[in-house]
PDB file of C-alpha atoms and ligand atoms in Angstrom:
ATOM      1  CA  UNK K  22       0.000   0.000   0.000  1.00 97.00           C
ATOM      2  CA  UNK K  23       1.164   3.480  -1.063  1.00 97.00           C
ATOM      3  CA  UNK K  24       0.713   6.241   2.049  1.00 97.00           C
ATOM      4  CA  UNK K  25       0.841  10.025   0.058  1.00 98.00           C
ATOM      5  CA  UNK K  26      -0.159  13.479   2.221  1.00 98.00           C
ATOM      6  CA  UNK K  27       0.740  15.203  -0.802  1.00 98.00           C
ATOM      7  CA  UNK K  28      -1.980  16.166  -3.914  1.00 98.00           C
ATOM      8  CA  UNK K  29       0.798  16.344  -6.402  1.00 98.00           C
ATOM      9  CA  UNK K  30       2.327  12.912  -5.378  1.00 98.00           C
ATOM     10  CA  UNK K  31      -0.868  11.836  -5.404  1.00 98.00           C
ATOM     11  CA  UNK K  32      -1.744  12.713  -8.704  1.00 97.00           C
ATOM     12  CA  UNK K  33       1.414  11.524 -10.211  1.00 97.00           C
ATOM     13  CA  UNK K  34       0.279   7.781  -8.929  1.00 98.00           C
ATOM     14  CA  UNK K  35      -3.272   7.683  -9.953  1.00 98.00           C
ATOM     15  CA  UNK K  36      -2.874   9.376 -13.396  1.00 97.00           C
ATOM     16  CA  UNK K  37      -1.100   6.240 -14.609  1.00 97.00           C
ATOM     17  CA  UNK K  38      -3.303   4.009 -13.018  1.00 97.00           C
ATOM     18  CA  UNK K  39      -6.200   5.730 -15.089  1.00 96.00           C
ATOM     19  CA  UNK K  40      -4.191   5.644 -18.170  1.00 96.00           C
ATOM     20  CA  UNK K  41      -4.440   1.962 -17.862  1.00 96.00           C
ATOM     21  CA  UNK K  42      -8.072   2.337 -17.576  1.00 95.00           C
ATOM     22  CA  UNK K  43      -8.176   0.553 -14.333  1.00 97.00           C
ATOM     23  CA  UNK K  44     -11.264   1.507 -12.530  1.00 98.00           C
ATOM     24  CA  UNK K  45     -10.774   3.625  -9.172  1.00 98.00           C
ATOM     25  CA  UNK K  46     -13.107   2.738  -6.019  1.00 98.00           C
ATOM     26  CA  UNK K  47     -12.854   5.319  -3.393  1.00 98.00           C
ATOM     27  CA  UNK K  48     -13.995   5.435   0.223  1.00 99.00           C
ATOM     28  CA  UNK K  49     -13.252   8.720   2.446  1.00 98.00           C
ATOM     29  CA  UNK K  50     -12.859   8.121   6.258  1.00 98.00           C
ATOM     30  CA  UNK K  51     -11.859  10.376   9.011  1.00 98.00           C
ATOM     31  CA  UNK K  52      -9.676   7.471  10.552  1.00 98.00           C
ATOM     32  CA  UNK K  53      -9.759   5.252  14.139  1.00 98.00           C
ATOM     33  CA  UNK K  54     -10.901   2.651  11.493  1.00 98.00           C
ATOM     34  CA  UNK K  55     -13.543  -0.269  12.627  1.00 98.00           C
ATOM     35  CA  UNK K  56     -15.545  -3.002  10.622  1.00 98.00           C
ATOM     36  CA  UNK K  57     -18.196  -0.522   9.071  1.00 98.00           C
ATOM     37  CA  UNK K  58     -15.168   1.359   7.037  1.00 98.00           C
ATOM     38  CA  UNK K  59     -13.765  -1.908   6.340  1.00 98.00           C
ATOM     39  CA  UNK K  60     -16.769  -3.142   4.865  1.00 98.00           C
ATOM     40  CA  UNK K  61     -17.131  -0.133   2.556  1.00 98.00           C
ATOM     41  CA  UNK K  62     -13.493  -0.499   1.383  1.00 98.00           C
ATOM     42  CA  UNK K  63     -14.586  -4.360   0.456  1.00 98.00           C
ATOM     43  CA  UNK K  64     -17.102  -3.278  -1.389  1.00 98.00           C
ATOM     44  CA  UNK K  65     -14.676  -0.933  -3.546  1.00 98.00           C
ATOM     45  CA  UNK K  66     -12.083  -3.696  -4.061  1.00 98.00           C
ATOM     46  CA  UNK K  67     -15.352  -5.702  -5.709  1.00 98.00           C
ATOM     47  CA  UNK K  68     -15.942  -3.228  -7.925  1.00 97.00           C
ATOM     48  CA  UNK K  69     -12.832  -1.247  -9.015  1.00 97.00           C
ATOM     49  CA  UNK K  70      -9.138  -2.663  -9.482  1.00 95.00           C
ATOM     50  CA  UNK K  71      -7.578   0.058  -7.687  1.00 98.00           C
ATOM     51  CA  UNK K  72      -8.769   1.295  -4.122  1.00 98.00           C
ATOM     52  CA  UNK K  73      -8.224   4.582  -2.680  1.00 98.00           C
ATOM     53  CA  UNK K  74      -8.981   5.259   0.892  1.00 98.00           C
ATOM     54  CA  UNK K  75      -8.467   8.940   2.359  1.00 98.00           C
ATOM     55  CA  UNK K  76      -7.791   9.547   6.199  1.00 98.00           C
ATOM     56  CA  UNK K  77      -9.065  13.211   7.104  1.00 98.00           C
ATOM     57  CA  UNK K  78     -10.289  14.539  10.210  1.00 98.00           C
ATOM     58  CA  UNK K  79     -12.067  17.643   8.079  1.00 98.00           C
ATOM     59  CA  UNK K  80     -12.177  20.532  10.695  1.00 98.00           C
ATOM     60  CA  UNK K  81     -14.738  22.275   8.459  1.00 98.00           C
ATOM     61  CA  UNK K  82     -17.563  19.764   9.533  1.00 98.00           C
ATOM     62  CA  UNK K  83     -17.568  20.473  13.110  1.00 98.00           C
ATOM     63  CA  UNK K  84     -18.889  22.966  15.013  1.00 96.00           C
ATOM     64  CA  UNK K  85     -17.026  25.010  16.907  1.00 95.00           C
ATOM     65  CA  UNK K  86     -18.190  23.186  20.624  1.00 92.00           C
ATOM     66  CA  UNK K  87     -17.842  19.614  18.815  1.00 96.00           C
ATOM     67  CA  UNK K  88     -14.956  17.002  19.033  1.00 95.00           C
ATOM     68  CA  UNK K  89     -12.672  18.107  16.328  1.00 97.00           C
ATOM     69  CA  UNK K  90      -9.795  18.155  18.595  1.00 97.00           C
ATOM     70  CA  UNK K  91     -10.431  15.204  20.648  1.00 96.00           C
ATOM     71  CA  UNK K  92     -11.540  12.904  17.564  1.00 97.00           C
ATOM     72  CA  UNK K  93      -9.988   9.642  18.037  1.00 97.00           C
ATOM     73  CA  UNK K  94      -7.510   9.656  15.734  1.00 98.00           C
ATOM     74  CA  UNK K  95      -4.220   6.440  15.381  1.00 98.00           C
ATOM     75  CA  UNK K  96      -2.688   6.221  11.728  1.00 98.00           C
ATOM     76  CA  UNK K  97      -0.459   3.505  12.801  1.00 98.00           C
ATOM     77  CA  UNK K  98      -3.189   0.923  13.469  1.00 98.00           C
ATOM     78  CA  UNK K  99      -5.662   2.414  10.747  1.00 98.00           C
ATOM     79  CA  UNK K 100      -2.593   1.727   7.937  1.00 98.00           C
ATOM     80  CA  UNK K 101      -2.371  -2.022   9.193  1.00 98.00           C
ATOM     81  CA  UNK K 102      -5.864  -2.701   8.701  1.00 98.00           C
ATOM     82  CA  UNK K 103      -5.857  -0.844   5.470  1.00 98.00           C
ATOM     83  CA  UNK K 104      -2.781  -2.946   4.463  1.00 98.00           C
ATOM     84  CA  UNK K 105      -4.894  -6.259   5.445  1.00 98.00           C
ATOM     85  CA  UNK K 106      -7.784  -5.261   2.946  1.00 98.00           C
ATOM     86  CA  UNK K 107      -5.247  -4.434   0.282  1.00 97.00           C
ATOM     87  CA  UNK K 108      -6.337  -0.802  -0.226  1.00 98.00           C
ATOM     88  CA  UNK K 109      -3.635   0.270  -2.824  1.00 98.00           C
ATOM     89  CA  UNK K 110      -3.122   3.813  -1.553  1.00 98.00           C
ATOM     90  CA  UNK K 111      -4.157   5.708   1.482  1.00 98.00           C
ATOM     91  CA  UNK K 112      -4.286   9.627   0.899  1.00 98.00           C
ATOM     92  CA  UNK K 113      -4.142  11.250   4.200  1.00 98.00           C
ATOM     93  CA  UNK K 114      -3.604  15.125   3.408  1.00 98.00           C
ATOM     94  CA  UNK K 115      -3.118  17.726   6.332  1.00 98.00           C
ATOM     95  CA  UNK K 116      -5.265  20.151   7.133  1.00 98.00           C
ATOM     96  CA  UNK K 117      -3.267  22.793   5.319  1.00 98.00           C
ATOM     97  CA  UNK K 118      -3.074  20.160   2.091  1.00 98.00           C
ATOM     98  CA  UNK K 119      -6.631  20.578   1.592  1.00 98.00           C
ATOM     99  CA  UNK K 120      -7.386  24.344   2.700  1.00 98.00           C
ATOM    100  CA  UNK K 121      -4.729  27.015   2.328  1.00 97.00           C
ATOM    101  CA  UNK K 122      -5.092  29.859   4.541  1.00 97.00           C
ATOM    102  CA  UNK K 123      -6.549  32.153   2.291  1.00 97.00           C
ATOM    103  CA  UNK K 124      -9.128  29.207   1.380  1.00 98.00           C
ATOM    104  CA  UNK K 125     -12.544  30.584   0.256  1.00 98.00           C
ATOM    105  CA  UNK K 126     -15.171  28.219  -1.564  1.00 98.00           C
ATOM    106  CA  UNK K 127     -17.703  25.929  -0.311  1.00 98.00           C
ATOM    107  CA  UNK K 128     -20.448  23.823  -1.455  1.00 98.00           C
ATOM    108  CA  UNK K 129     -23.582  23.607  -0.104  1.00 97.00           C
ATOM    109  CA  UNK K 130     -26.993  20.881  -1.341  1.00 98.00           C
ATOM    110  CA  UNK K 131     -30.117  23.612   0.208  1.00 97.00           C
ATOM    111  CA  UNK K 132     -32.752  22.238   2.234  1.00 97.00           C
ATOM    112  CA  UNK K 133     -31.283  18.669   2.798  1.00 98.00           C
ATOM    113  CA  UNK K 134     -28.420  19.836   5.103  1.00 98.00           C
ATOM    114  CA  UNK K 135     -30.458  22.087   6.897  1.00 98.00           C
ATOM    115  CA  UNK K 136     -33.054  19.461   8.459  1.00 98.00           C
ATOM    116  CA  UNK K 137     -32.167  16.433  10.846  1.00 98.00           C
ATOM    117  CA  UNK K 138     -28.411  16.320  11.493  1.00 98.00           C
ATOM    118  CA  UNK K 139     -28.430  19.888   9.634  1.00 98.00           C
ATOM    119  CA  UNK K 140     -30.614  21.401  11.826  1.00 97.00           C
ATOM    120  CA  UNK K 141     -28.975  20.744  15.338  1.00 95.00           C
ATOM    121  CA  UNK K 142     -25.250  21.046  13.521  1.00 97.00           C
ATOM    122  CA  UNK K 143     -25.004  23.950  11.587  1.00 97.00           C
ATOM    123  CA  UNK K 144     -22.660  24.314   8.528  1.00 98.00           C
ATOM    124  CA  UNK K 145     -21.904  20.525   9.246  1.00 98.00           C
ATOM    125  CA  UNK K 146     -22.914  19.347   5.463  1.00 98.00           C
ATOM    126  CA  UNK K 147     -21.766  21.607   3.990  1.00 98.00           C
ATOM    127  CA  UNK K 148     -18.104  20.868   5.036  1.00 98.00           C
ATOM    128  CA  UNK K 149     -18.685  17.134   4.350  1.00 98.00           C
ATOM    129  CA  UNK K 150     -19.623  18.260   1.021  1.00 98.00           C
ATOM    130  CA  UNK K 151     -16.710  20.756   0.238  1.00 98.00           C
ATOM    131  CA  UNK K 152     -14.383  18.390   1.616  1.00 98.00           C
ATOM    132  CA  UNK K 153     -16.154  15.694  -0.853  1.00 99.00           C
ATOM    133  CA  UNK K 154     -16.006  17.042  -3.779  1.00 98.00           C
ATOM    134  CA  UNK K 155     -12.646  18.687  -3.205  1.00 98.00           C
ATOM    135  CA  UNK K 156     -11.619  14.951  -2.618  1.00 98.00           C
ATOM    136  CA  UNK K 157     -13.139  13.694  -5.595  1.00 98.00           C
ATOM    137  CA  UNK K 158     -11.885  16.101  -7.706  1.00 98.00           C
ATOM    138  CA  UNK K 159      -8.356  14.941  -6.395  1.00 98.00           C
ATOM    139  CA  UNK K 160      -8.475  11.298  -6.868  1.00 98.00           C
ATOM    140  CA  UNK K 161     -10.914  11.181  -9.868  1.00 98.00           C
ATOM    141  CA  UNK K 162     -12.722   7.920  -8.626  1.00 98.00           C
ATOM    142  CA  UNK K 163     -15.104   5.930 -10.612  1.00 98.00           C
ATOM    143  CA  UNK K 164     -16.840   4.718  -8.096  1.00 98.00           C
ATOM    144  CA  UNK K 165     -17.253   5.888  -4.829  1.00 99.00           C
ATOM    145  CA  UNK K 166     -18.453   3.902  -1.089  1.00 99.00           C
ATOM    146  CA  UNK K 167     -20.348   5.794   1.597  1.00 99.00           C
ATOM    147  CA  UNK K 168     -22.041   3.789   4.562  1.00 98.00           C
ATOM    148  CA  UNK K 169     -25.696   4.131   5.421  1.00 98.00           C
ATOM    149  CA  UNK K 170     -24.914   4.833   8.770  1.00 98.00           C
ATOM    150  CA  UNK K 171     -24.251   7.979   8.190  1.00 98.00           C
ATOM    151  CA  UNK K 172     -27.240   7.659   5.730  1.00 98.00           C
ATOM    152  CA  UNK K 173     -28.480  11.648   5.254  1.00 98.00           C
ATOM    153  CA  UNK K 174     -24.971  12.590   4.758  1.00 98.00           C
ATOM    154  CA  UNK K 175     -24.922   9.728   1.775  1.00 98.00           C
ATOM    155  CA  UNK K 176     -28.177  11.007   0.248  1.00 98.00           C
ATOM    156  CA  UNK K 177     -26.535  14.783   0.380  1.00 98.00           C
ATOM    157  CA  UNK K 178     -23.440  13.765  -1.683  1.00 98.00           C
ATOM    158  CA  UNK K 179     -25.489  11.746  -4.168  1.00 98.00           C
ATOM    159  CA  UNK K 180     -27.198  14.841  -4.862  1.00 98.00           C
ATOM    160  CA  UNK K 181     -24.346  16.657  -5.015  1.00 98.00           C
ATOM    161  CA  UNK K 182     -22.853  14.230  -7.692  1.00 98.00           C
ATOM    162  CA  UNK K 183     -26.331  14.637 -10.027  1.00 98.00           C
ATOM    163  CA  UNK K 184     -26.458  18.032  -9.135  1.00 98.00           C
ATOM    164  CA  UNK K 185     -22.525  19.129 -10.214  1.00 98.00           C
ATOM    165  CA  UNK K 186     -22.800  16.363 -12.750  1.00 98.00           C
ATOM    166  CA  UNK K 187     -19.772  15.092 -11.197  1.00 98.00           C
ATOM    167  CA  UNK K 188     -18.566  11.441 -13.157  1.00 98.00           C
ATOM    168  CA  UNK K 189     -18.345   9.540  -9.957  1.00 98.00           C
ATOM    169  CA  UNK K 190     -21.020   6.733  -9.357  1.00 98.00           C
ATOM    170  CA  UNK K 191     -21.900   6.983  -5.383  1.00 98.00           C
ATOM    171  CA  UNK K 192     -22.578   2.746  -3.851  1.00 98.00           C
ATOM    172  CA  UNK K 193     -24.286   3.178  -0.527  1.00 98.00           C
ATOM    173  CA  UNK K 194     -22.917   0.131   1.941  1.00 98.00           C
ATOM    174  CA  UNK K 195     -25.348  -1.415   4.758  1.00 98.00           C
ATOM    175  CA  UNK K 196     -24.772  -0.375   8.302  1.00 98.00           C
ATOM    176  CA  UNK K 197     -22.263  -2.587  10.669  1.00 98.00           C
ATOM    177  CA  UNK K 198     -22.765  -3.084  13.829  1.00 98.00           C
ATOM    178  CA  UNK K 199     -21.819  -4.958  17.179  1.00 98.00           C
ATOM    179  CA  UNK K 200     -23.253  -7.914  18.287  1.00 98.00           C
ATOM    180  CA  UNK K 201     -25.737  -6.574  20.645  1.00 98.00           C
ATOM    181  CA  UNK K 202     -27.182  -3.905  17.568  1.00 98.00           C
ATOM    182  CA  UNK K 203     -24.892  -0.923  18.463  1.00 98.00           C
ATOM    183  CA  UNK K 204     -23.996   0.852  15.394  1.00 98.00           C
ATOM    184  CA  UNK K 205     -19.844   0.453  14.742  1.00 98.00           C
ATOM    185  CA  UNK K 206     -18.845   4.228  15.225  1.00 98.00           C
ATOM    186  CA  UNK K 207     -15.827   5.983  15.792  1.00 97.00           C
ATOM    187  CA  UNK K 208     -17.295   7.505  18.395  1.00 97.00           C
ATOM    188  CA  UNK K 209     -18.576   4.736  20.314  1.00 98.00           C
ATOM    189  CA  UNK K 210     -15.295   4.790  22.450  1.00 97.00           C
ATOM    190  CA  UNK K 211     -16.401   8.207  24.135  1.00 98.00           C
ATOM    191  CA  UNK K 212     -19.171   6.436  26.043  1.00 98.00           C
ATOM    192  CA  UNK K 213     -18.892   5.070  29.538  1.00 98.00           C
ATOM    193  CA  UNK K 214     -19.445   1.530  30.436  1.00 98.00           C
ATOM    194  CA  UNK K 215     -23.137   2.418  31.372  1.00 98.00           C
ATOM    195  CA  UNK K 216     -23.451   4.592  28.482  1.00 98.00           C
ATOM    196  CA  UNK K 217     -22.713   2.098  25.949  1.00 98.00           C
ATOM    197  CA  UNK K 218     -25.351  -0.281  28.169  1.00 98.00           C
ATOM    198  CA  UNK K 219     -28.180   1.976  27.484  1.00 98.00           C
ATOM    199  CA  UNK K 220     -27.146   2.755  23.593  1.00 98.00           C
ATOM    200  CA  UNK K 221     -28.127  -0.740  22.701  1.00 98.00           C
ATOM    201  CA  UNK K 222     -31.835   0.995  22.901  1.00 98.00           C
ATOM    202  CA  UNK K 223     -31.131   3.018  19.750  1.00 98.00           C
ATOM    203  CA  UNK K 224     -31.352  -0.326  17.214  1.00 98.00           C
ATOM    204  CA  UNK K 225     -34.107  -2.368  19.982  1.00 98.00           C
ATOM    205  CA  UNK K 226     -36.372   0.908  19.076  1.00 98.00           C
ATOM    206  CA  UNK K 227     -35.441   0.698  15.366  1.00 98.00           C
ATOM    207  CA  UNK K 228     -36.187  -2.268  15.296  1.00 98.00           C
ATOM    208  CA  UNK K 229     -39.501  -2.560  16.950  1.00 98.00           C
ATOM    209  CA  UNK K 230     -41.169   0.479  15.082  1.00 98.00           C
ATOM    210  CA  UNK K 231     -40.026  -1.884  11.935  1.00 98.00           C
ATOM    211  CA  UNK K 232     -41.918  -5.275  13.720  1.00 97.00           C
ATOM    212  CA  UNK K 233     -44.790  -2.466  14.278  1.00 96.00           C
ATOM    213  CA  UNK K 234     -45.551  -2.039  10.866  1.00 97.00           C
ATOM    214  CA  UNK K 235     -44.928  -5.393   9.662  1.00 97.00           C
ATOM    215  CA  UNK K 236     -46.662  -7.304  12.179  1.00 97.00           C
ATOM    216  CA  UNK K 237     -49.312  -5.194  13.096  1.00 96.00           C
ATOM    217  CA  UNK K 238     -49.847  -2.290  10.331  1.00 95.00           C
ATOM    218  CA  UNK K 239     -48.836   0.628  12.618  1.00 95.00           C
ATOM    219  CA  UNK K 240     -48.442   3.311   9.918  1.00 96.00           C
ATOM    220  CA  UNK K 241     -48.764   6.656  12.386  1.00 98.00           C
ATOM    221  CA  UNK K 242     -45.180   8.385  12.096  1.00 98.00           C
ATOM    222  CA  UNK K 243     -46.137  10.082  15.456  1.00 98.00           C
ATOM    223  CA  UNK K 244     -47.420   7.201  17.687  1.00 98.00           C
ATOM    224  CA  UNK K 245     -43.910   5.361  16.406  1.00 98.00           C
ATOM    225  CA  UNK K 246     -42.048   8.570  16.921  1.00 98.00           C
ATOM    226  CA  UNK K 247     -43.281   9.085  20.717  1.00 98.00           C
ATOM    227  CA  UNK K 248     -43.267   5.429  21.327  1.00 98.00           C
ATOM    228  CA  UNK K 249     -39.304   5.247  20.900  1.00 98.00           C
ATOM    229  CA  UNK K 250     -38.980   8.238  22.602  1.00 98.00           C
ATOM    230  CA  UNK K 251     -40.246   6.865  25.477  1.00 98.00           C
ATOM    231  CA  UNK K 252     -38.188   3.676  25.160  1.00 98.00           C
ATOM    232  CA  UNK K 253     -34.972   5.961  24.643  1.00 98.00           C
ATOM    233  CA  UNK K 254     -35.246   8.331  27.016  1.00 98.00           C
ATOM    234  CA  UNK K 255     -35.911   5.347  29.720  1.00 98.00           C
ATOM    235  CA  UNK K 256     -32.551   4.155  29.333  1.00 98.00           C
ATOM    236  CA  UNK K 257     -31.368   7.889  29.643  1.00 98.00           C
ATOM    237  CA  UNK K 258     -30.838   8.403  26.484  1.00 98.00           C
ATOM    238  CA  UNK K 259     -31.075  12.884  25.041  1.00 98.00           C
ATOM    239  CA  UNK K 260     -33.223  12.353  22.112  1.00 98.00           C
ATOM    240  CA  UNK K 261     -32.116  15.059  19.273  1.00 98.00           C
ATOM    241  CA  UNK K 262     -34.271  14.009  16.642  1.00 98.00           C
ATOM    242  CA  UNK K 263     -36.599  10.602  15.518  1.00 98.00           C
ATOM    243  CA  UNK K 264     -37.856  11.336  12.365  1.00 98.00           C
ATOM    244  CA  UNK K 265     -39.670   8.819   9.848  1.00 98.00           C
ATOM    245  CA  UNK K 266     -38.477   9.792   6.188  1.00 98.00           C
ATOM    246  CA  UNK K 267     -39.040   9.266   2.636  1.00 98.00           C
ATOM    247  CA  UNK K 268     -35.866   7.799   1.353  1.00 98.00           C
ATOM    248  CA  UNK K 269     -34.731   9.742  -1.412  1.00 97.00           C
ATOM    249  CA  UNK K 270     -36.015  13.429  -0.426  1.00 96.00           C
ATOM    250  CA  UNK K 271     -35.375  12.646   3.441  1.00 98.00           C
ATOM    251  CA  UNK K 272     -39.130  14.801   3.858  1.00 97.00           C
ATOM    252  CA  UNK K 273     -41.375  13.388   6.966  1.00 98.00           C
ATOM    253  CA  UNK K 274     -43.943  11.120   5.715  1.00 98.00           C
ATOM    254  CA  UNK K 275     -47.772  11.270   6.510  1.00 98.00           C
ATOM    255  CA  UNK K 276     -47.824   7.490   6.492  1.00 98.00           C
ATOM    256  CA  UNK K 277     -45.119   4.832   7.242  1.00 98.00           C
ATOM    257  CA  UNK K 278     -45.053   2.619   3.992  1.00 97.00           C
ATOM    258  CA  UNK K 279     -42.444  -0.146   2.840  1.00 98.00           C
ATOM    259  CA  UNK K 280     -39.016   1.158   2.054  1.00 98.00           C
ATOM    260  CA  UNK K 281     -39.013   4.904   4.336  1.00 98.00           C
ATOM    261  CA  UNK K 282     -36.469   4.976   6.558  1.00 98.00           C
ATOM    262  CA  UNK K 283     -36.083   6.136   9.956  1.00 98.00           C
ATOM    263  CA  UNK K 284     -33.324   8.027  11.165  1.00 98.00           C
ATOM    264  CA  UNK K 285     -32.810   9.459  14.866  1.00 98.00           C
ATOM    265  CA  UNK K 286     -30.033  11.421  16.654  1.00 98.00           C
ATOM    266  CA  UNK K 287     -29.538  11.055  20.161  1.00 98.00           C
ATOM    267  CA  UNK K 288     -27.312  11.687  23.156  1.00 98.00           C
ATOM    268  CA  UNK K 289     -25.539   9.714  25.763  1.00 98.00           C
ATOM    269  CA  UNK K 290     -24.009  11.672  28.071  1.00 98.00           C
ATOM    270  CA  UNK K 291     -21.906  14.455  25.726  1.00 96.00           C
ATOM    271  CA  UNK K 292     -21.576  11.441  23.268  1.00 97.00           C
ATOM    272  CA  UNK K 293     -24.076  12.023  20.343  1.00 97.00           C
ATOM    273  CA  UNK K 294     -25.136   9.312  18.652  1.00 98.00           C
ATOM    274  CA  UNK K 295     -26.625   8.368  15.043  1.00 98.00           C
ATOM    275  CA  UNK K 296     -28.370   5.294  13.663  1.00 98.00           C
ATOM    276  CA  UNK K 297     -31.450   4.742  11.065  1.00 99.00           C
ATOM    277  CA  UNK K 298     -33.364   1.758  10.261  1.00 98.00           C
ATOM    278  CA  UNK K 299     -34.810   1.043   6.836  1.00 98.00           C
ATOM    279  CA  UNK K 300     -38.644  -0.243   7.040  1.00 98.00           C
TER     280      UNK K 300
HETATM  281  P1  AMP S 208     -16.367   8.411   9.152  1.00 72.48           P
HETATM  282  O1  AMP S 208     -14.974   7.943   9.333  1.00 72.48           O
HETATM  283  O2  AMP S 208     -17.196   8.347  10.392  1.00 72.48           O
HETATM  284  O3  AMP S 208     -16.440   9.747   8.459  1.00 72.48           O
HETATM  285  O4  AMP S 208     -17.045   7.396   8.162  1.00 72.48           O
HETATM  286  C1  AMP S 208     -16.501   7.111   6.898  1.00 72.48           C
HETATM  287  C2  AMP S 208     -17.475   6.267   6.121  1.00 72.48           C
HETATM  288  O5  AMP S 208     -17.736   5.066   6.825  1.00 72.48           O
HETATM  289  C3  AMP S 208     -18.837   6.967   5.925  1.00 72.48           C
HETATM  290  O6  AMP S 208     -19.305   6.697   4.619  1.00 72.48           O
HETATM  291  C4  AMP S 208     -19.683   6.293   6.978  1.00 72.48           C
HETATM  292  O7  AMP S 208     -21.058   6.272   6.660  1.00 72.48           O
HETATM  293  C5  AMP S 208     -19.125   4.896   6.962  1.00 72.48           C
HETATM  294  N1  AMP S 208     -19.445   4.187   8.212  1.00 72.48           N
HETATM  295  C6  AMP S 208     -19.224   4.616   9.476  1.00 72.48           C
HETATM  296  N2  AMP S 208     -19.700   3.723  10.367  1.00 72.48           N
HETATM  297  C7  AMP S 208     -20.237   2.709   9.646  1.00 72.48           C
HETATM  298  C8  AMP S 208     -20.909   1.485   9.987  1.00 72.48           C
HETATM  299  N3  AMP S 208     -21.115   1.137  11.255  1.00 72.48           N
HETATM  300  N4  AMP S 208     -21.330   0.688   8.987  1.00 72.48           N
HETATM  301  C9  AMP S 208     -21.144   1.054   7.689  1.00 72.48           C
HETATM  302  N5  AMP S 208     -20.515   2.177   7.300  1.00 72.48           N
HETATM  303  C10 AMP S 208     -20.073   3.001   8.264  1.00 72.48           C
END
């Protein structure tokens, strides 16, 4: 595996490789790599001959009272595993690689970054999106893996690639998760022993207002809605958001019907945490 920091070094590997019209499979990370990223970069291999993976903790996604600082971060580890999968280069820029000080254009997909995660973290999509397409328009993938997990931020940049017309086709890969339902996070390592206890409530209460509508036709968003909140907030859990979504335009439905996904925000402690479910 090839490590570059640099664009130009970069670019002086991957412009060969596309001369040889090998196909590039790309999958952007922000590092302290677990089984869900993993997964994702097995998909790429399956699809492309050469895999890219990118290691960037993008300070333009977090707010200013979030974790950028304190984001796990531990290259040495996160290279082995990348090794073990065979990714054939790792891009892991610095900060000042990928904004110069005098820095100055962003993207921005209206309306769905400002509801859900957009609404409680402000200006948070649109640095995943700068930093996305400033990415993609460095390593030129064909094909690109993002994880439902973080599944409004997937449905942004697939808008983003029909709405730039960028050449880039965007694979969405299913959530991974511990054995007791916890969503595999980066994060999850912020949470105290009793913390991590109670999050196992976030995928029981997915799960159940999916059984809910299969087994017994519940199609009220808001009687699902309070329901988990209830179950949630009994194991102490800071609900942000539960919403019940249509899967493409992320809008609230009226009615639960096959295929709408539900996606909730919600903190432990200072530890906020993200799943959805799809129905
Ligand atoms: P991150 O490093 O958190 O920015 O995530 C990088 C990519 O991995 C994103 O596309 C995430 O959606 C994806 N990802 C994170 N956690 C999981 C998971 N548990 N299962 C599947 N994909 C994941």
């Amino acid at each position: 595996m090839r490590k570059v920091s640099k664009i130009k070094v970069l670019r002086e590997i991957l412009d060969p490789v596309k001369k040889k019209g090998q196909k590039v499979g790309f999958v952007p990370t922000m590092g302290y790599l677990h089984e869900g990223h993993l997964s994702l970069i097995r998909i790429a291999r399956k699809n492309c001959n050469f895999v890219v993976s990118s290691i960037f903790v993008n300070p333009i996604q977090f707010g200013p009272n979030e974790d950028f600082n304190r984001y796990p971060r531990d290259l040495k580890r996160d290279e082995a595993l990348l090794k073990k999968e065979k990714v054939d280069l790792l891009f892991y820029p610095s900060v000042k690689e990928m904004y110069a000080d005098d820095y100055k254009t962003y993207v921005e997909v209206s309306e769905l970054s400002s509801i859900l995660c957009g609404k409680s973290r402000p200006g948070h999509f649109r640095g995943v999106a700068t930093a996305v397409l400033k990415l993609f328009n460095i390593i030129k993938p064909d094909i690109a893996v993002f994880g439902e997990k973080d599944y409004q931020q997937a449905i942004i940049i697939k808008r983003m690639v029909k709405d730039l017309n960028l050449d880039v086709k965007i694979i969405m890969g299913p959530i991974v998760r511990e054995n007791d339902g916890l969503a595999m996070s980066s994060r999850n390592i912020y949470l105290s022993p009793e913390e991590r206890a109670d999050a196992t409530i976030l995928y029981q209460s997915l799960e159940w207002a999916k059984e809910l509508f299969y087994k017994e036709n519940i199609k009220s968003p808001e009687y699902v809605i309070n329901k988990m909140r209830q179950m949630i907030e009994a194991k102490n859990g800071r609900v942000d958001y539960i919403a019940v979504v249509d899967k493409d335009d992320l809008r609230p439905v009226k009615f639960i019907k096959k295929g709408d996904r539900i996606l909730l925000a919600v903190f432990f402690g200072r530890t906020r945490l993200i799943d959805n479910i799809a129905i």
